[in-house]
PDB file of C-alpha atoms in Angstrom:
ATOM      1  CA  MET A 281      66.325  74.766  54.918  1.00 89.00           C
ATOM      2  CA  MET A 282      64.999  72.833  51.865  1.00 89.00           C
ATOM      3  CA  SER A 283      61.387  71.809  51.899  1.00 92.00           C
ATOM      4  CA  ASN A 284      60.287  68.242  51.192  1.00 91.00           C
ATOM      5  CA  PHE A 285      58.953  69.324  47.819  1.00 93.00           C
ATOM      6  CA  GLU A 286      62.375  70.628  46.907  1.00 95.00           C
ATOM      7  CA  ILE A 287      64.189  67.492  48.067  1.00 95.00           C
ATOM      8  CA  ASN A 288      61.764  65.227  46.365  1.00 94.00           C
ATOM      9  CA  LYS A 289      61.990  67.414  43.186  1.00 96.00           C
ATOM     10  CA  LEU A 290      65.800  66.952  43.285  1.00 96.00           C
ATOM     11  CA  ILE A 291      65.626  63.265  43.691  1.00 97.00           C
ATOM     12  CA  VAL A 292      63.217  62.987  40.740  1.00 97.00           C
ATOM     13  CA  GLU A 293      65.706  64.995  38.664  1.00 97.00           C
ATOM     14  CA  LEU A 294      68.800  63.002  39.826  1.00 98.00           C
ATOM     15  CA  THR A 295      67.034  59.775  39.052  1.00 98.00           C
ATOM     16  CA  ALA A 296      66.131  60.768  35.489  1.00 98.00           C
ATOM     17  CA  HIS A 297      69.868  62.007  35.035  1.00 98.00           C
ATOM     18  CA  PHE A 298      71.178  58.601  36.144  1.00 98.00           C
ATOM     19  CA  LYS A 299      68.756  56.893  33.696  1.00 98.00           C
ATOM     20  CA  GLY A 300      70.080  58.831  30.931  1.00 97.00           C
ATOM     21  CA  PHE A 301      73.480  57.451  31.576  1.00 98.00           C
ATOM     22  CA  ALA A 302      72.365  53.867  32.514  1.00 98.00           C
ATOM     23  CA  VAL A 303      73.020  50.707  30.479  1.00 98.00           C
ATOM     24  CA  PRO A 304      69.875  48.701  31.188  1.00 97.00           C
ATOM     25  CA  GLU A 305      71.196  45.438  29.879  1.00 98.00           C
ATOM     26  CA  ASP A 306      73.898  45.642  32.653  1.00 98.00           C
ATOM     27  CA  ALA A 307      71.182  45.840  35.321  1.00 98.00           C
ATOM     28  CA  PRO A 308      70.215  42.210  35.537  1.00 98.00           C
ATOM     29  CA  ALA A 309      73.697  41.059  36.422  1.00 98.00           C
ATOM     30  CA  MET A 310      74.388  43.843  38.822  1.00 98.00           C
ATOM     31  CA  LYS A 311      71.069  42.694  40.616  1.00 98.00           C
ATOM     32  CA  LYS A 312      72.034  39.100  40.587  1.00 98.00           C
ATOM     33  CA  TYR A 313      75.426  39.794  42.087  1.00 97.00           C
ATOM     34  CA  MET A 314      73.458  41.486  44.966  1.00 97.00           C
ATOM     35  CA  LYS A 315      71.339  38.320  45.407  1.00 96.00           C
ATOM     36  CA  SER A 316      68.437  40.265  43.924  1.00 97.00           C
ATOM     37  CA  ARG A 317      67.969  42.479  47.022  1.00 96.00           C
ATOM     38  CA  PHE A 318      68.024  45.644  45.173  1.00 97.00           C
ATOM     39  CA  GLU A 319      66.950  47.087  41.870  1.00 98.00           C
ATOM     40  CA  PHE A 320      69.650  48.491  39.585  1.00 98.00           C
ATOM     41  CA  LEU A 321      69.442  51.026  36.719  1.00 98.00           C
ATOM     42  CA  GLY A 322      72.579  49.603  35.041  1.00 98.00           C
ATOM     43  CA  LEU A 323      75.263  52.177  36.093  1.00 98.00           C
ATOM     44  CA  LYS A 324      78.786  50.549  36.786  1.00 97.00           C
ATOM     45  CA  LYS A 325      81.060  52.541  38.951  1.00 96.00           C
ATOM     46  CA  ASP A 326      82.852  54.595  36.316  1.00 97.00           C
ATOM     47  CA  ILE A 327      79.604  55.598  34.599  1.00 97.00           C
ATOM     48  CA  ARG A 328      77.915  56.457  37.796  1.00 97.00           C
ATOM     49  CA  GLU A 329      80.681  58.631  38.925  1.00 96.00           C
ATOM     50  CA  ALA A 330      80.591  60.586  35.724  1.00 97.00           C
ATOM     51  CA  ALA A 331      76.819  60.885  36.116  1.00 98.00           C
ATOM     52  CA  THR A 332      77.159  62.066  39.682  1.00 97.00           C
ATOM     53  CA  LYS A 333      79.869  64.685  38.715  1.00 97.00           C
ATOM     54  CA  SER A 334      77.798  65.971  35.826  1.00 97.00           C
ATOM     55  CA  PHE A 335      74.577  66.282  37.941  1.00 98.00           C
ATOM     56  CA  TRP A 336      76.137  68.240  40.788  1.00 97.00           C
ATOM     57  CA  ALA A 337      78.055  70.336  38.271  1.00 97.00           C
ATOM     58  CA  THR A 338      74.621  72.086  37.550  1.00 96.00           C
ATOM     59  CA  ASN A 339      72.680  71.497  40.876  1.00 96.00           C
ATOM     60  CA  ARG A 340      73.379  72.711  44.431  1.00 93.00           C
ATOM     61  CA  LEU A 341      74.606  70.116  46.604  1.00 94.00           C
ATOM     62  CA  PRO A 342      72.488  70.107  49.920  1.00 95.00           C
ATOM     63  CA  GLU A 343      74.494  70.964  53.104  1.00 95.00           C
ATOM     64  CA  GLY A 344      74.143  70.464  56.854  1.00 94.00           C
ATOM     65  CA  GLU A 345      70.834  69.193  57.843  1.00 95.00           C
ATOM     66  CA  ASP A 346      69.559  69.434  54.392  1.00 96.00           C
ATOM     67  CA  LEU A 347      72.149  66.831  53.217  1.00 97.00           C
ATOM     68  CA  LYS A 348      70.956  64.558  56.155  1.00 96.00           C
ATOM     69  CA  THR A 349      67.330  64.836  55.123  1.00 96.00           C
ATOM     70  CA  PHE A 350      68.524  64.302  51.370  1.00 97.00           C
ATOM     71  CA  VAL A 351      70.566  61.174  52.039  1.00 98.00           C
ATOM     72  CA  LYS A 352      67.620  59.690  54.135  1.00 97.00           C
ATOM     73  CA  ALA A 353      65.168  60.271  51.357  1.00 97.00           C
ATOM     74  CA  ILE A 354      67.693  58.759  48.831  1.00 97.00           C
ATOM     75  CA  TRP A 355      67.845  55.699  50.966  1.00 98.00           C
ATOM     76  CA  GLN A 356      64.189  55.123  50.578  1.00 96.00           C
ATOM     77  CA  GLN A 357      64.757  54.888  46.744  1.00 97.00           C
ATOM     78  CA  PRO A 358      64.751  51.450  45.059  1.00 96.00           C
ATOM     79  CA  TYR A 359      67.825  51.912  42.929  1.00 98.00           C
ATOM     80  CA  ARG A 360      71.189  50.747  44.595  1.00 98.00           C
ATOM     81  CA  GLU A 361      73.233  53.222  42.346  1.00 98.00           C
ATOM     82  CA  LEU A 362      71.500  56.162  44.149  1.00 98.00           C
ATOM     83  CA  HIS A 363      72.411  54.580  47.545  1.00 98.00           C
ATOM     84  CA  TYR A 364      76.178  54.394  46.434  1.00 98.00           C
ATOM     85  CA  MET A 365      76.123  58.116  45.397  1.00 97.00           C
ATOM     86  CA  ALA A 366      74.585  59.109  48.716  1.00 97.00           C
ATOM     87  CA  LEU A 367      77.402  57.454  50.628  1.00 98.00           C
ATOM     88  CA  GLN A 368      79.961  59.097  48.212  1.00 96.00           C
ATOM     89  CA  LEU A 369      78.423  62.442  49.098  1.00 96.00           C
ATOM     90  CA  LEU A 370      78.926  61.972  52.800  1.00 97.00           C
ATOM     91  CA  GLU A 371      82.762  61.120  52.704  1.00 96.00           C
ATOM     92  CA  LYS A 372      84.005  64.788  52.939  1.00 95.00           C
ATOM     93  CA  PRO A 373      81.272  66.152  55.176  1.00 96.00           C
ATOM     94  CA  ILE A 374      81.552  63.320  57.675  1.00 96.00           C
ATOM     95  CA  LYS A 375      84.981  64.396  58.667  1.00 92.00           C
ATOM     96  CA  LYS A 376      83.701  67.786  60.012  1.00 93.00           C
ATOM     97  CA  ALA A 377      80.204  66.487  61.207  1.00 95.00           C
ATOM     98  CA  ASP A 378      79.066  67.069  64.723  1.00 95.00           C
ATOM     99  CA  GLU A 379      77.934  64.517  67.093  1.00 95.00           C
ATOM    100  CA  SER A 380      74.297  64.670  65.826  1.00 96.00           C
ATOM    101  CA  TRP A 381      75.288  62.722  62.744  1.00 97.00           C
ATOM    102  CA  ILE A 382      75.565  59.440  64.573  1.00 97.00           C
ATOM    103  CA  GLU A 383      71.743  58.922  64.169  1.00 97.00           C
ATOM    104  CA  LEU A 384      72.094  59.176  60.332  1.00 98.00           C
ATOM    105  CA  LEU A 385      74.941  56.756  60.300  1.00 98.00           C
ATOM    106  CA  GLU A 386      73.072  54.114  62.363  1.00 98.00           C
ATOM    107  CA  PHE A 387      70.015  54.608  60.120  1.00 98.00           C
ATOM    108  CA  LEU A 388      72.248  53.597  57.066  1.00 98.00           C
ATOM    109  CA  ILE A 389      73.554  50.688  58.654  1.00 98.00           C
ATOM    110  CA  VAL A 390      70.134  49.101  59.687  1.00 98.00           C
ATOM    111  CA  ASN A 391      68.139  50.104  56.614  1.00 98.00           C
ATOM    112  CA  GLN A 392      68.657  48.804  53.092  1.00 98.00           C
ATOM    113  CA  SER A 393      71.465  46.727  54.759  1.00 98.00           C
ATOM    114  CA  TRP A 394      73.777  44.446  52.782  1.00 98.00           C
ATOM    115  CA  TRP A 395      77.588  44.060  52.713  1.00 97.00           C
ATOM    116  CA  ASP A 396      78.257  46.610  50.092  1.00 97.00           C
ATOM    117  CA  SER A 397      76.692  49.651  51.825  1.00 98.00           C
ATOM    118  CA  VAL A 398      77.505  48.463  55.528  1.00 98.00           C
ATOM    119  CA  ASP A 399      81.165  48.082  54.734  1.00 97.00           C
ATOM    120  CA  THR A 400      81.436  51.688  53.286  1.00 97.00           C
ATOM    121  CA  VAL A 401      79.451  53.195  56.214  1.00 98.00           C
ATOM    122  CA  ALA A 402      81.654  51.258  58.713  1.00 98.00           C
ATOM    123  CA  ALA A 403      85.192  51.749  57.376  1.00 96.00           C
ATOM    124  CA  LYS A 404      84.878  55.069  55.639  1.00 96.00           C
ATOM    125  CA  LEU A 405      82.284  57.072  57.213  1.00 98.00           C
ATOM    126  CA  ILE A 406      81.718  55.639  60.894  1.00 98.00           C
ATOM    127  CA  GLY A 407      85.594  55.152  61.139  1.00 97.00           C
ATOM    128  CA  ALA A 408      86.244  58.731  60.276  1.00 97.00           C
ATOM    129  CA  PHE A 409      83.459  59.994  62.534  1.00 97.00           C
ATOM    130  CA  LEU A 410      84.494  58.089  65.580  1.00 97.00           C
ATOM    131  CA  GLU A 411      88.158  58.991  65.090  1.00 95.00           C
ATOM    132  CA  LYS A 412      87.016  62.559  65.675  1.00 94.00           C
ATOM    133  CA  HIS A 413      84.452  62.002  68.293  1.00 95.00           C
ATOM    134  CA  GLN A 414      86.315  60.113  70.780  1.00 91.00           C
ATOM    135  CA  ASN A 415      83.571  60.356  73.469  1.00 92.00           C
ATOM    136  CA  TYR A 416      81.314  58.290  71.104  1.00 94.00           C
ATOM    137  CA  ASN A 417      84.215  56.003  70.150  1.00 89.00           C
ATOM    138  CA  ALA A 418      84.020  54.754  73.766  1.00 80.00           C
ATOM    139  CA  ILE A 419      80.243  54.182  73.683  1.00 94.00           C
ATOM    140  CA  TYR A 420      78.802  53.188  70.272  1.00 97.00           C
ATOM    141  CA  PRO A 421      80.923  50.313  69.101  1.00 97.00           C
ATOM    142  CA  ASN A 422      80.490  48.620  72.544  1.00 96.00           C
ATOM    143  CA  LYS A 423      76.678  48.949  72.057  1.00 97.00           C
ATOM    144  CA  TRP A 424      76.747  47.806  68.617  1.00 98.00           C
ATOM    145  CA  ILE A 425      78.725  44.616  69.348  1.00 98.00           C
ATOM    146  CA  ALA A 426      75.815  43.559  71.763  1.00 97.00           C
ATOM    147  CA  SER A 427      73.121  44.387  69.302  1.00 97.00           C
ATOM    148  CA  ASP A 428      70.713  41.848  67.915  1.00 97.00           C
ATOM    149  CA  ASP A 429      71.368  43.496  64.448  1.00 98.00           C
ATOM    150  CA  MET A 430      74.103  41.501  62.686  1.00 98.00           C
ATOM    151  CA  TRP A 431      74.999  44.518  60.634  1.00 98.00           C
ATOM    152  CA  LEU A 432      75.568  46.617  63.651  1.00 98.00           C
ATOM    153  CA  ARG A 433      77.834  43.881  65.106  1.00 98.00           C
ATOM    154  CA  ARG A 434      79.700  43.721  61.711  1.00 98.00           C
ATOM    155  CA  THR A 435      80.168  47.557  61.860  1.00 98.00           C
ATOM    156  CA  ALA A 436      81.592  47.255  65.444  1.00 98.00           C
ATOM    157  CA  ILE A 437      84.274  44.802  64.128  1.00 98.00           C
ATOM    158  CA  LEU A 438      85.040  46.793  60.941  1.00 98.00           C
ATOM    159  CA  TYR A 439      85.030  50.414  61.781  1.00 98.00           C
ATOM    160  CA  GLN A 440      88.879  50.435  62.759  1.00 97.00           C
ATOM    161  CA  LEU A 441      89.521  48.945  59.438  1.00 97.00           C
ATOM    162  CA  LYS A 442      91.613  51.860  58.297  1.00 96.00           C
ATOM    163  CA  TYR A 443      93.094  52.944  61.678  1.00 97.00           C
ATOM    164  CA  LYS A 444      96.492  51.230  61.203  1.00 97.00           C
ATOM    165  CA  GLU A 445      98.694  52.179  64.236  1.00 97.00           C
ATOM    166  CA  LYS A 446      95.723  54.139  65.884  1.00 97.00           C
ATOM    167  CA  THR A 447      93.803  50.762  66.197  1.00 97.00           C
ATOM    168  CA  ASP A 448      92.558  50.096  69.550  1.00 96.00           C
ATOM    169  CA  THR A 449      93.655  46.578  69.707  1.00 97.00           C
ATOM    170  CA  ASP A 450      92.021  45.678  73.079  1.00 96.00           C
ATOM    171  CA  ARG A 451      88.676  46.720  71.773  1.00 96.00           C
ATOM    172  CA  LEU A 452      89.158  44.876  68.369  1.00 97.00           C
ATOM    173  CA  PHE A 453      90.214  41.640  69.963  1.00 98.00           C
ATOM    174  CA  ASP A 454      87.485  41.939  72.476  1.00 97.00           C
ATOM    175  CA  HIS A 455      84.894  42.444  69.810  1.00 98.00           C
ATOM    176  CA  ILE A 456      86.158  39.524  67.644  1.00 98.00           C
ATOM    177  CA  LEU A 457      86.074  37.244  70.853  1.00 98.00           C
ATOM    178  CA  ARG A 458      82.620  38.387  71.821  1.00 97.00           C
ATOM    179  CA  THR A 459      81.328  37.240  68.298  1.00 98.00           C
ATOM    180  CA  ALA A 460      83.603  34.319  67.967  1.00 97.00           C
ATOM    181  CA  HIS A 461      80.931  31.926  68.564  1.00 97.00           C
ATOM    182  CA  GLU A 462      78.835  33.060  65.817  1.00 97.00           C
ATOM    183  CA  LYS A 463      78.206  30.882  62.565  1.00 97.00           C
ATOM    184  CA  GLU A 464      77.187  33.947  60.514  1.00 97.00           C
ATOM    185  CA  PHE A 465      79.441  34.222  57.417  1.00 97.00           C
ATOM    186  CA  PHE A 466      79.433  38.038  57.467  1.00 98.00           C
ATOM    187  CA  ILE A 467      80.575  38.214  60.984  1.00 98.00           C
ATOM    188  CA  GLN A 468      83.445  35.669  60.552  1.00 98.00           C
ATOM    189  CA  LYS A 469      84.590  37.314  57.379  1.00 98.00           C
ATOM    190  CA  ALA A 470      84.556  40.673  59.109  1.00 98.00           C
ATOM    191  CA  GLN A 471      86.685  39.232  61.846  1.00 98.00           C
ATOM    192  CA  GLY A 472      89.227  37.693  59.360  1.00 98.00           C
ATOM    193  CA  TRP A 473      89.259  40.886  57.220  1.00 97.00           C
ATOM    194  CA  THR A 474      89.938  43.325  60.027  1.00 98.00           C
ATOM    195  CA  LEU A 475      92.662  41.058  61.338  1.00 98.00           C
ATOM    196  CA  ARG A 476      94.184  40.830  58.059  1.00 97.00           C
ATOM    197  CA  GLU A 477      94.237  44.490  57.652  1.00 97.00           C
ATOM    198  CA  TYR A 478      95.634  45.153  61.079  1.00 98.00           C
ATOM    199  CA  ALA A 479      98.387  42.518  60.476  1.00 97.00           C
ATOM    200  CA  LYS A 480      99.910  45.041  57.832  1.00 96.00           C
ATOM    201  CA  THR A 481     100.625  47.268  60.753  1.00 97.00           C
ATOM    202  CA  ASP A 482     101.525  44.662  63.478  1.00 97.00           C
ATOM    203  CA  MET A 483     101.701  41.063  62.091  1.00 96.00           C
ATOM    204  CA  GLN A 484     102.968  39.597  65.410  1.00 96.00           C
ATOM    205  CA  ALA A 485     100.143  40.818  67.385  1.00 97.00           C
ATOM    206  CA  VAL A 486      97.721  39.166  64.930  1.00 97.00           C
ATOM    207  CA  VAL A 487      99.517  35.989  64.823  1.00 97.00           C
ATOM    208  CA  GLU A 488      99.658  35.736  68.620  1.00 97.00           C
ATOM    209  CA  PHE A 489      96.130  36.653  68.966  1.00 98.00           C
ATOM    210  CA  VAL A 490      95.057  33.923  66.481  1.00 97.00           C
ATOM    211  CA  LYS A 491      97.331  31.322  68.146  1.00 97.00           C
ATOM    212  CA  LYS A 492      96.174  32.147  71.607  1.00 98.00           C
ATOM    213  CA  ASN A 493      92.541  31.958  70.665  1.00 98.00           C
ATOM    214  CA  GLU A 494      92.757  29.344  67.923  1.00 96.00           C
ATOM    215  CA  SER A 495      89.927  27.053  69.469  1.00 97.00           C
ATOM    216  CA  ALA A 496      87.597  29.865  69.716  1.00 97.00           C
ATOM    217  CA  LEU A 497      87.908  31.376  66.200  1.00 98.00           C
ATOM    218  CA  SER A 498      86.402  29.852  63.205  1.00 97.00           C
ATOM    219  CA  ASN A 499      88.410  28.417  60.376  1.00 97.00           C
ATOM    220  CA  LEU A 500      87.241  31.250  57.996  1.00 98.00           C
ATOM    221  CA  THR A 501      88.362  33.804  60.465  1.00 98.00           C
ATOM    222  CA  LYS A 502      91.768  32.285  61.010  1.00 97.00           C
ATOM    223  CA  ARG A 503      92.357  31.710  57.350  1.00 96.00           C
ATOM    224  CA  GLU A 504      91.532  35.265  56.400  1.00 96.00           C
ATOM    225  CA  ALA A 505      93.527  36.669  59.328  1.00 97.00           C
ATOM    226  CA  LEU A 506      96.728  34.771  58.537  1.00 96.00           C
ATOM    227  CA  LYS A 507      96.364  35.120  54.666  1.00 92.00           C
ATOM    228  CA  HIS A 508      99.471  37.260  54.311  1.00 87.00           C
ATOM    229  CA  CYS A 509     101.334  36.374  57.438  1.00 87.00           C
ATOM    230  CA  LYS A 510     104.529  34.258  57.280  1.00 71.00           C
TER     231      LYS A 510
END
């Protein structure tokens, strides 16, 4: 197990490494795009990925419990690029993760919350995790959709985004209807997005669902859901 000192030292070195690749004049626009919720170093995606690759080429990537601790520690850092890197590090391990990882996934949703991180956690990480752990698949989304936390509700709507023919349509449609009364943009947008994505698999089911519930769904939800339906 890595000590807190080792983890903190690794984060300091990683931050310094990222700063060496940063283009500081890009940072203000990146911060503005995220409504000034986070600080940015000035690392656009391609540069950030190059910096990430070069750093881990010469440093040992934490694994297992160390990776959990490392990601949580990264999540406390001010720079958004570090958060993005942490999520990227989880994409492969999460496919083999045991049930204990659900606590970390929830932590990532309800802390440093904004659409850019929540959508990645929901569609890429939680989607893969719950597909493997079907016993949790029957529990957590139903808990999240009833949560007071808007980002957990958004996650419950979006986690099946990449499921295609494996989508549990009863659950998807139920979660959309349970939140259909909400005026929150991020909820309505998630409803429309996930319906639009599922329409690529079963357009008729989406068209029929929207038609049947036309009076309950927001205009934004309906517009997004039927965007590519003819």
